[in-house]
Tab-separated table of C-alpha atoms and ligand atoms in Angstrom:
chain	number	residue	atom	x	y	z
A	1	MET	CA	-22.927	88.617	58.418
A	2	LEU	CA	-20.767	86.574	56.405
A	3	ASN	CA	-16.907	87.516	55.854
A	4	GLY	CA	-14.909	84.984	54.530
A	5	GLU	CA	-14.444	83.106	58.098
A	6	LYS	CA	-14.386	78.989	57.217
A	7	SER	CA	-16.774	77.066	58.610
A	8	LEU	CA	-15.697	73.802	57.187
A	9	GLN	CA	-12.511	71.995	58.809
A	10	LYS	CA	-10.777	72.162	55.113
A	11	PRO	CA	-12.682	73.476	52.018
A	12	LEU	CA	-13.669	70.808	49.407
A	13	ARG	CA	-11.961	69.622	46.363
A	14	TRP	CA	-13.995	70.309	43.582
A	15	GLY	CA	-14.751	69.907	40.098
A	16	MET	CA	-16.810	71.008	37.003
A	17	ILE	CA	-18.233	69.443	34.381
A	18	GLY	CA	-18.911	71.712	31.837
A	19	GLY	CA	-19.084	75.412	32.573
A	20	GLY	CA	-16.098	76.345	29.719
A	21	ARG	CA	-15.183	78.918	28.172
A	22	THR	CA	-18.667	79.666	25.977
A	23	GLY	CA	-21.183	78.106	28.405
A	24	GLN	CA	-23.549	80.923	29.885
A	25	VAL	CA	-23.179	79.746	33.395
A	26	GLY	CA	-20.044	78.409	34.130
A	27	TYR	CA	-18.390	81.575	35.880
A	28	LYS	CA	-21.446	82.368	38.424
A	29	HIS	CA	-20.217	78.675	39.657
A	30	ARG	CA	-16.798	79.858	39.934
A	31	THR	CA	-17.444	82.783	41.656
A	32	GLY	CA	-20.509	81.280	43.928
A	33	ALA	CA	-17.984	78.782	45.002
A	34	LEU	CA	-14.768	80.266	45.495
A	35	ARG	CA	-15.595	83.136	46.382
A	36	ASP	CA	-14.319	83.085	50.317
A	37	HIS	CA	-11.459	80.344	49.656
A	38	THR	CA	-12.398	78.477	52.059
A	39	ALA	CA	-15.378	76.099	51.071
A	40	TYR	CA	-14.253	75.087	47.905
A	41	ARG	CA	-10.775	74.503	45.891
A	42	LEU	CA	-11.574	73.818	42.352
A	43	VAL	CA	-9.346	70.918	41.180
A	44	CYS	CA	-10.185	69.175	38.429
A	45	GLY	CA	-11.838	69.481	35.060
A	46	ALA	CA	-14.383	68.458	31.988
A	47	PHE	CA	-15.646	71.531	30.936
A	48	ASP	CA	-15.914	71.788	27.438
A	49	ILE	CA	-16.993	69.457	25.142
A	50	ASP	CA	-14.111	70.377	22.472
A	51	TYR	CA	-11.649	68.502	24.955
A	52	GLU	CA	-8.682	71.420	23.326
A	53	ARG	CA	-11.072	74.253	24.488
A	54	GLY	CA	-11.208	73.179	27.685
A	55	MET	CA	-8.232	72.292	28.066
A	56	ASP	CA	-6.718	75.456	27.554
A	57	PHE	CA	-9.548	76.993	29.610
A	58	GLY	CA	-8.385	74.658	32.356
A	59	LEU	CA	-5.306	75.928	32.437
A	60	ASN	CA	-5.868	79.577	32.387
A	61	LEU	CA	-7.934	79.070	35.106
A	62	GLY	CA	-4.867	77.383	36.972
A	63	VAL	CA	-6.125	73.881	37.084
A	64	ALA	CA	-2.794	71.434	36.425
A	65	ARG	CA	-3.112	69.381	33.036
A	66	GLU	CA	-3.201	65.803	34.013
A	67	ARG	CA	-6.362	66.806	35.894
A	68	LEU	CA	-8.250	68.070	33.294
A	69	TYR	CA	-10.279	65.952	31.585
A	70	PRO	CA	-11.912	64.721	27.794
A	71	ASP	CA	-15.274	63.863	29.430
A	72	TYR	CA	-17.025	62.893	32.606
A	73	LYS	CA	-16.294	59.294	32.516
A	74	THR	CA	-12.256	60.048	32.561
A	75	LEU	CA	-12.750	62.403	35.299
A	76	ILE	CA	-14.535	60.739	37.517
A	77	ALA	CA	-12.048	56.945	36.455
A	78	GLU	CA	-8.846	59.361	37.038
A	79	GLU	CA	-10.574	60.884	39.509
A	80	ALA	CA	-11.214	57.867	41.647
A	81	LYS	CA	-7.607	56.291	41.709
A	82	ARG	CA	-5.898	59.670	43.544
A	83	GLU	CA	-5.816	60.057	46.933
A	84	ASP	CA	-6.980	63.761	46.887
A	85	GLY	CA	-9.311	62.809	44.755
A	86	VAL	CA	-11.975	65.389	43.428
A	87	GLU	CA	-15.239	64.612	46.613
A	88	VAL	CA	-17.583	68.000	44.256
A	89	VAL	CA	-18.935	68.499	40.976
A	90	THR	CA	-20.727	71.106	39.894
A	91	ILE	CA	-22.762	69.523	36.395
A	92	ALA	CA	-23.109	73.044	34.605
A	93	THR	CA	-24.257	71.677	31.508
A	94	PRO	CA	-27.224	71.694	28.717
A	95	ASN	CA	-30.482	69.782	30.602
A	96	PHE	CA	-30.443	66.704	28.556
A	97	THR	CA	-26.646	65.199	30.638
A	98	HIS	CA	-27.871	66.447	33.597
A	99	TYR	CA	-29.165	63.228	35.075
A	100	GLU	CA	-26.956	60.947	33.401
A	101	ILE	CA	-23.247	62.594	34.385
A	102	THR	CA	-25.572	62.796	38.163
A	103	LYS	CA	-26.176	59.271	37.932
A	104	ALA	CA	-22.367	58.437	37.573
A	105	CYS	CA	-20.986	60.820	39.496
A	106	LEU	CA	-23.000	59.779	42.719
A	107	GLU	CA	-22.537	56.124	41.578
A	108	ALA	CA	-18.477	56.974	41.535
A	109	GLY	CA	-19.577	58.486	45.961
A	110	LEU	CA	-19.015	62.174	44.808
A	111	HIS	CA	-21.420	64.674	45.872
A	112	VAL	CA	-23.009	66.592	42.981
A	113	ILE	CA	-23.735	70.268	42.510
A	114	CYS	CA	-26.524	70.576	39.365
A	115	GLU	CA	-28.379	72.756	37.435
A	116	LYS	CA	-31.831	73.045	36.351
A	117	PRO	CA	-33.760	72.308	35.118
A	118	LEU	CA	-33.220	69.136	37.808
A	119	PHE	CA	-33.797	66.324	34.529
A	120	PHE	CA	-37.213	65.282	32.644
A	121	THR	CA	-38.957	63.476	34.912
A	122	ILE	CA	-40.429	62.988	38.083
A	123	ALA	CA	-39.072	59.254	37.945
A	124	GLU	CA	-35.698	60.211	37.100
A	125	CYS	CA	-35.507	62.547	40.428
A	126	GLU	CA	-37.098	60.552	42.200
A	127	GLU	CA	-34.439	58.045	41.728
A	128	ILE	CA	-31.041	59.482	41.858
A	129	ALA	CA	-32.770	60.977	44.855
A	130	ALA	CA	-32.900	57.371	46.469
A	131	LEU	CA	-29.324	56.906	44.917
A	132	ALA	CA	-28.110	60.091	46.942
A	133	ASP	CA	-29.860	58.228	50.153
A	134	ARG	CA	-28.296	55.138	49.655
A	135	LYS	CA	-25.117	56.481	48.499
A	136	GLY	CA	-24.594	59.420	51.288
A	137	LEU	CA	-24.336	61.557	49.181
A	138	ILE	CA	-25.589	65.355	48.950
A	139	VAL	CA	-27.551	66.590	45.508
A	140	GLY	CA	-27.290	70.429	45.475
A	141	VAL	CA	-29.456	72.446	42.749
A	142	THR	CA	-28.078	76.120	42.206
A	143	TYR	CA	-30.893	78.357	42.192
A	144	GLY	CA	-28.748	80.858	42.441
A	145	PHE	CA	-30.966	83.963	42.810
A	146	THR	CA	-32.073	82.446	46.205
A	147	GLY	CA	-29.091	83.517	47.988
A	148	HIS	CA	-30.279	87.213	48.395
A	149	PRO	CA	-30.495	88.179	51.763
A	150	LEU	CA	-33.998	90.300	51.205
A	151	VAL	CA	-35.301	87.410	49.913
A	152	HIS	CA	-34.579	86.133	53.186
A	153	GLN	CA	-35.618	89.265	54.997
A	154	MET	CA	-39.159	89.010	52.430
A	155	ALA	CA	-39.689	85.432	54.156
A	156	ALA	CA	-38.813	86.502	58.019
A	157	MET	CA	-40.944	89.610	57.336
A	158	VAL	CA	-43.913	86.636	56.256
A	159	LYS	CA	-42.983	84.060	58.917
A	160	LYS	CA	-43.533	86.566	61.813
A	161	GLY	CA	-46.803	87.505	60.369
A	162	MET	CA	-45.470	90.956	59.022
A	163	LEU	CA	-48.310	91.110	56.057
A	164	GLY	CA	-51.241	88.887	57.357
A	165	GLU	CA	-52.430	85.887	55.851
A	166	ILE	CA	-50.655	85.484	52.689
A	167	ARG	CA	-53.297	86.174	49.283
A	168	ILE	CA	-51.782	86.465	46.226
A	169	VAL	CA	-48.401	85.284	44.814
A	170	ASP	CA	-47.151	87.637	42.528
A	171	LEU	CA	-43.962	86.231	40.477
A	172	GLN	CA	-42.481	87.421	36.928
A	173	TYR	CA	-39.167	86.663	35.267
A	174	THR	CA	-39.349	87.860	31.091
A	175	HIS	CA	-36.722	89.815	29.206
A	176	GLY	CA	-36.921	90.409	25.483
A	177	PHE	CA	-33.877	87.894	24.164
A	178	ASN	CA	-35.581	85.623	22.224
A	179	ALA	CA	-38.352	87.982	20.369
A	180	GLY	CA	-36.640	87.480	17.480
A	181	ASP	CA	-36.245	84.172	15.430
A	182	ASP	CA	-33.630	80.916	16.284
A	183	SER	CA	-32.062	81.703	12.097
A	184	ASN	CA	-28.068	83.156	13.871
A	185	ALA	CA	-29.247	81.785	17.573
A	186	SER	CA	-26.584	80.291	19.062
A	187	GLU	CA	-25.176	77.631	21.011
A	188	ALA	CA	-26.827	77.836	23.574
A	189	GLN	CA	-29.981	78.521	22.638
A	190	ARG	CA	-30.499	76.335	20.138
A	191	TRP	CA	-30.569	73.461	22.595
A	192	ARG	CA	-33.283	75.434	24.860
A	193	THR	CA	-35.380	75.745	22.119
A	194	ASN	CA	-35.033	71.387	21.360
A	195	ALA	CA	-36.997	69.007	23.012
A	196	GLN	CA	-34.848	66.775	23.024
A	197	THR	CA	-32.105	69.075	24.529
A	198	SER	CA	-34.031	71.213	26.710
A	199	GLY	CA	-37.006	68.444	28.326
A	200	PRO	CA	-40.227	69.427	27.938
A	201	THR	CA	-40.626	73.113	28.089
A	202	PHE	CA	-38.143	76.096	27.156
A	203	VAL	CA	-38.460	79.623	29.600
A	204	LEU	CA	-41.047	77.313	31.781
A	205	GLY	CA	-37.685	75.119	33.156
A	206	ASP	CA	-35.319	78.286	32.130
A	207	ILE	CA	-36.652	80.735	34.157
A	208	GLY	CA	-40.119	79.935	35.812
A	209	THR	CA	-37.879	77.180	37.635
A	210	HIS	CA	-35.710	80.045	40.063
A	211	ILE	CA	-39.190	81.933	40.388
A	212	HIS	CA	-40.970	79.431	41.757
A	213	TYR	CA	-38.006	77.938	44.153
A	214	LEU	CA	-38.190	81.520	45.240
A	215	SER	CA	-41.500	81.623	46.348
A	216	GLU	CA	-41.688	78.570	47.790
A	217	ILE	CA	-38.252	80.256	50.274
A	218	VAL	CA	-40.412	83.192	50.806
A	219	LEU	CA	-44.119	80.682	51.993
A	220	PRO	CA	-42.660	77.217	52.778
A	221	HIS	CA	-46.371	77.264	54.682
A	222	LEU	CA	-47.889	77.219	51.876
A	223	ARG	CA	-48.341	74.114	49.194
A	224	ILE	CA	-50.100	74.797	46.022
A	225	THR	CA	-53.560	72.999	45.429
A	226	LYS	CA	-53.838	73.515	41.700
A	227	LEU	CA	-52.515	75.164	39.101
A	228	LEU	CA	-53.826	76.276	35.279
A	229	CYS	CA	-50.933	76.983	32.732
A	230	ASP	CA	-51.100	78.266	29.122
A	231	ARG	CA	-47.765	77.975	26.933
A	232	GLN	CA	-46.757	79.741	23.508
A	233	SER	CA	-44.856	79.688	20.945
A	234	PHE	CA	-45.053	82.827	19.647
A	235	ILE	CA	-41.486	81.576	17.618
A	236	LYS	CA	-43.089	78.754	15.700
A	237	THR	CA	-39.335	76.958	15.034
A	238	ARG	CA	-39.516	76.746	18.873
A	239	ALA	CA	-42.590	74.813	19.343
A	240	PRO	CA	-43.827	72.585	20.957
A	241	LEU	CA	-41.521	74.661	23.524
A	242	GLU	CA	-43.280	77.991	24.790
A	243	ASP	CA	-40.617	80.980	24.464
A	244	ASN	CA	-43.912	82.767	26.768
A	245	ALA	CA	-46.314	81.404	29.835
A	246	TYR	CA	-48.920	82.319	31.676
A	247	VAL	CA	-49.424	80.194	35.183
A	248	LEU	CA	-52.006	80.899	38.269
A	249	SER	CA	-52.288	78.469	41.180
A	250	HIS	CA	-54.077	78.102	43.879
A	251	TYR	CA	-52.812	77.531	47.389
A	252	ASP	CA	-54.057	75.431	50.894
A	253	ASN	CA	-54.412	79.113	52.512
A	254	GLY	CA	-56.926	80.104	49.866
A	255	ALA	CA	-54.111	82.243	47.790
A	256	VAL	CA	-53.989	82.176	44.435
A	257	GLY	CA	-50.820	82.902	42.144
A	258	ARG	CA	-50.186	84.132	38.838
A	259	LEU	CA	-46.856	83.336	36.933
A	260	TRP	CA	-45.625	85.358	33.818
A	261	VAL	CA	-42.575	83.909	32.266
A	262	SER	CA	-41.422	84.229	28.471
A	263	SER	CA	-38.539	85.374	26.583
A	264	VAL	CA	-40.141	87.340	23.743
A	265	ASN	CA	-40.657	90.062	26.031
A	266	ALA	CA	-39.062	92.607	23.129
A	267	GLY	CA	-37.103	95.370	24.595
A	268	SER	CA	-36.781	94.512	28.018
A	269	MET	CA	-34.011	92.856	30.085
A	270	ALA	CA	-33.872	90.453	32.649
A	271	SER	CA	-36.136	90.905	34.330
A	272	GLN	CA	-37.740	88.928	37.798
A	273	ARG	CA	-40.589	90.928	40.130
A	274	TYR	CA	-42.127	89.514	42.979
A	275	ARG	CA	-45.062	90.634	44.852
A	276	PHE	CA	-46.462	88.900	47.771
A	277	VAL	CA	-49.856	90.136	48.993
A	278	GLY	CA	-50.678	89.513	52.654
A	279	SER	CA	-54.251	90.536	54.481
A	280	LYS	CA	-52.008	93.673	56.387
A	281	ALA	CA	-49.580	94.307	54.114
A	282	SER	CA	-47.243	93.617	50.777
A	283	VAL	CA	-43.146	93.232	49.754
A	284	GLU	CA	-42.139	93.722	46.491
A	285	TRP	CA	-38.426	93.129	45.473
A	286	THR	CA	-37.106	92.543	42.168
A	287	ASP	CA	-33.472	91.722	40.493
A	288	THR	CA	-32.740	95.432	38.778
A	289	GLN	CA	-32.993	96.767	42.104
A	290	PRO	CA	-31.543	94.076	44.386
A	291	ASN	CA	-30.878	95.989	47.113
A	292	GLU	CA	-33.964	97.537	48.218
A	293	LEU	CA	-37.232	95.929	49.503
A	294	ILE	CA	-41.012	97.850	49.087
A	295	TYR	CA	-43.004	96.953	52.417
A	296	GLU	CA	-46.605	98.526	51.998
A	297	ILE	CA	-48.815	98.720	55.248
A	298	GLN	CA	-51.906	98.694	54.306
A	299	GLY	CA	-53.074	102.723	55.471
A	300	GLN	CA	-49.658	104.152	55.849
A	301	PRO	CA	-46.951	105.636	52.843
A	302	PRO	CA	-44.640	102.728	52.223
A	303	GLN	CA	-41.433	101.836	52.926
A	304	ILE	CA	-37.833	101.418	51.908
A	305	LEU	CA	-36.186	98.989	53.599
A	306	HIS	CA	-32.238	98.677	52.882
A	307	HIS	CA	-30.183	95.394	52.922
A	308	GLY	CA	-27.504	95.487	55.945
A	309	MET	CA	-29.772	97.373	57.774
A	310	PRO	CA	-29.846	97.004	61.343
A	311	TYR	CA	-33.606	96.798	61.712
A	312	LEU	CA	-33.866	93.948	58.867
A	313	GLU	CA	-34.606	90.463	60.714
A	314	GLU	CA	-31.367	88.144	61.783
A	315	GLU	CA	-32.343	85.351	58.804
A	316	SER	CA	-31.362	89.018	56.273
A	317	LEU	CA	-28.435	89.833	58.149
A	318	ARG	CA	-26.933	86.769	58.156
A	319	TYR	CA	-26.179	86.305	54.741
A	320	GLU	CA	-25.229	89.585	54.293
A	321	ARG	CA	-22.008	89.964	52.747
A	322	MET	CA	-21.567	93.379	51.562
A	323	GLY	CA	-23.041	95.285	53.840
A	324	ALA	CA	-24.962	98.506	53.908
A	325	LEU	CA	-24.417	101.571	51.470
A	326	HIS	CA	-22.280	98.845	49.307
A	327	THR	CA	-24.403	97.287	46.876
A	328	GLU	CA	-25.193	93.210	47.405
A	329	GLY	CA	-25.151	91.600	43.946
A	330	LEU	CA	-25.907	87.952	42.190
A	331	GLY	CA	-22.662	86.581	43.175
A	332	ASP	CA	-23.022	87.353	46.395
A	333	SER	CA	-26.329	85.433	46.444
A	334	TRP	CA	-24.607	82.516	44.742
A	335	ALA	CA	-21.440	82.451	47.097
A	336	ASN	CA	-24.316	81.494	49.722
A	337	ILE	CA	-26.183	78.721	47.414
A	338	TYR	CA	-22.772	77.525	47.428
A	339	LEU	CA	-21.479	77.972	50.901
A	340	TRP	CA	-25.013	76.726	52.179
A	341	ILE	CA	-24.210	72.811	49.764
A	342	ALA	CA	-21.023	73.139	51.032
A	343	GLN	CA	-21.831	72.736	54.579
A	344	ALA	CA	-24.493	70.353	53.378
A	345	ILE	CA	-21.408	68.514	52.036
A	346	ASP	CA	-19.947	68.371	55.001
A	347	ALA	CA	-22.211	67.796	57.901
A	348	LYS	CA	-23.220	64.161	55.078
A	349	ASN	CA	-19.527	63.776	55.274
A	350	ARG	CA	-19.342	63.745	58.518
A	351	ASP	CA	-22.860	62.076	59.283
A	352	ASP	CA	-24.412	64.763	60.993
A	353	GLU	CA	-27.682	64.279	60.507
A	354	ALA	CA	-28.574	66.656	63.039
A	355	PHE	CA	-27.688	69.463	61.525
A	356	LEU	CA	-28.801	68.437	58.313
A	357	LYS	CA	-32.728	68.807	59.405
A	358	THR	CA	-32.839	72.593	60.479
A	359	HIS	CA	-30.088	72.772	57.202
A	360	HIS	CA	-31.731	74.734	54.729
A	361	TYR	CA	-29.722	74.547	50.945
A	362	PRO	CA	-31.469	74.570	47.923
A	363	GLY	CA	-31.248	69.895	47.291
A	364	ILE	CA	-32.433	67.423	45.292
A	365	GLU	CA	-36.449	68.428	46.667
A	366	ALA	CA	-35.777	71.821	45.828
A	367	GLY	CA	-34.331	70.062	42.408
A	368	THR	CA	-37.913	67.712	42.322
A	369	GLU	CA	-39.704	70.129	43.006
A	370	GLY	CA	-38.538	72.014	40.114
A	371	VAL	CA	-39.609	69.435	37.794
A	372	ARG	CA	-43.165	68.120	39.191
A	373	TRP	CA	-44.303	72.104	38.438
A	374	LEU	CA	-42.973	72.078	35.052
A	375	GLU	CA	-44.656	68.451	34.513
A	376	HIS	CA	-48.255	70.212	36.011
A	377	CYS	CA	-47.846	72.823	33.460
A	378	VAL	CA	-47.295	71.493	30.783
A	379	ARG	CA	-49.521	68.887	31.407
A	380	SER	CA	-52.412	72.012	31.812
A	381	ALA	CA	-51.056	74.323	28.767
A	382	ASP	CA	-51.068	70.417	26.800
A	383	ASN	CA	-54.749	69.703	27.965
A	384	GLY	CA	-56.129	73.391	26.409
A	385	GLY	CA	-55.346	75.345	29.863
A	386	VAL	CA	-57.259	73.352	32.050
A	387	TRP	CA	-56.869	73.485	35.605
A	388	VAL	CA	-55.280	70.202	37.072
A	389	PRO	CA	-55.026	69.171	40.595
A	390	TYR	CA	-51.017	69.969	42.494
A	391	SER	CA	-49.885	66.903	43.833
C	1	LIG	N1	-28.714	79.096	38.200
C	1	LIG	C1	-28.841	79.817	37.199
C	1	LIG	O1	-29.097	81.372	36.748
C	1	LIG	C2	-28.498	79.847	35.097
C	1	LIG	C3	-28.007	80.611	34.728
C	1	LIG	C4	-27.620	79.880	32.910
C	1	LIG	C5	-27.859	78.475	32.311
C	1	LIG	N2	-28.857	77.572	33.453
C	1	LIG	C6	-28.355	76.307	33.404
C	1	LIG	O2	-26.920	75.446	33.246
C	1	LIG	C7	-26.540	74.747	32.533
C	1	LIG	C8	-25.759	75.101	31.110
C	1	LIG	O3	-26.408	75.770	30.442
C	1	LIG	P1	-25.361	77.730	29.674
C	1	LIG	O4	-26.897	78.584	29.508
C	1	LIG	O5	-24.234	77.633	30.255
C	1	LIG	O6	-25.363	76.510	27.981
C	1	LIG	P2	-23.787	76.997	27.488
C	1	LIG	O7	-24.392	75.725	25.965
C	1	LIG	O8	-24.078	78.323	27.210
C	1	LIG	O9	-22.942	75.801	28.137
C	1	LIG	C9	-22.470	74.429	28.014
C	1	LIG	C10	-21.587	74.342	28.745
C	1	LIG	O10	-20.957	73.345	28.538
C	1	LIG	C11	-20.252	72.203	27.745
C	1	LIG	N3	-20.492	70.623	27.810
C	1	LIG	C12	-21.732	70.671	26.569
C	1	LIG	N4	-21.981	68.731	26.850
C	1	LIG	C13	-20.981	68.834	27.906
C	1	LIG	C14	-20.319	67.236	28.181
C	1	LIG	N5	-20.855	66.867	27.789
C	1	LIG	N6	-19.345	67.845	29.303
C	1	LIG	C15	-18.698	68.171	29.372
C	1	LIG	N7	-19.253	69.408	28.919
C	1	LIG	C16	-20.333	69.874	28.005
C	1	LIG	C17	-19.758	73.494	26.931
C	1	LIG	O11	-19.219	72.729	26.520
C	1	LIG	C18	-20.056	74.688	27.446
C	1	LIG	O12	-19.178	74.842	27.835
C	1	LIG	C19	-28.152	74.371	31.527
C	1	LIG	O13	-28.694	73.377	31.932
C	1	LIG	C20	-29.343	75.783	32.214
C	1	LIG	O14	-30.350	75.449	32.523
C	1	LIG	C21	-27.962	78.432	34.666
């Protein structure tokens, strides 16, 4: 169980680029990073594309005025002059800026925590992975849902063989928030539906990469061998970017997968559903009931496993923060993700490669895999929804 005690010698000096007052995701980063006070300390920021708004916001967060910067370049340059300069920077800006800002931060010797989808192309991912490696720096990616202890319970059950051989992977992340047209679209919606600023996809990158990564956490031993993607732009102004997509997958053990992502599932609130079906039993978890895991053994009554209970696997209990009876939430998941990345940065700083070999966190490989999956989906969909080999 995690209770906020320190696991690093001292907290990392942390800054944010983006994630300002109007940003959708910034607060999740701060709740994730600062939850324990023992892994990160917020020391600086270039929070906003609008300097004055970012300055006002940063002051309200308690950041010193002289460490609130007009843009990321100034942040990097000014912080480098300080003995107590920033050590790790989070990038919570629109997709098209991720590559440029990540590269500049790494070149300046800063660890990076970047939003998904990481970059636009695999070539960019590989270049950044090599740069981080050369510099001895960590790149973390905030697939924020995968810190939930019950996700790790599913992984532990699969690993122990409790489901038997995996046959079916059924994933869904759909909502109806973009069922209407974009005539009154918010700032965040406008950049998401423009290929220049969003990249080659809309919902596949925006929400599909989350569930693809979560399935990898549960099934680390399986590899996709080929996939078929069919994507649609129901609101025509979004074309070629999709607001709905289906992806079929084949895995190297013979399992098959079905994934549905949509932002035009009218009337539906954000909802994620994961079902992993094996030869003996299935597990199912949804983000709308995150405290419960449905475990169904063929021929037996279904069981509901509750988070935090001693009958769960150690791999789940070690990431528990609230304890049974007290609901586990998304904030806890983000706090776990941030802690794992802090532990990776700390180990990198100490050259502790032995720790890094066994320590798991969403890093550059996880971000790269998201981009690789998107490239295959786009290639499949844009060739008329055909199977493409996965490599
Ligand atoms: N992990 C998740 O669960 C999750 C959830 C939502 C968004 N995201 C990702 O987070 C990123 C941001 O998404 P959002 O919805 O918060 O976007 P947003 O448009 O709501 O907010 C972007 C923020 O970045 C600021 N900004 C823009 N350009 C900047 C620049 N060059 N320098 C400094 N600040 C800049 C804006 O002023 C704003 O504060 C995207 O990559 C998105 O895919 C991830």
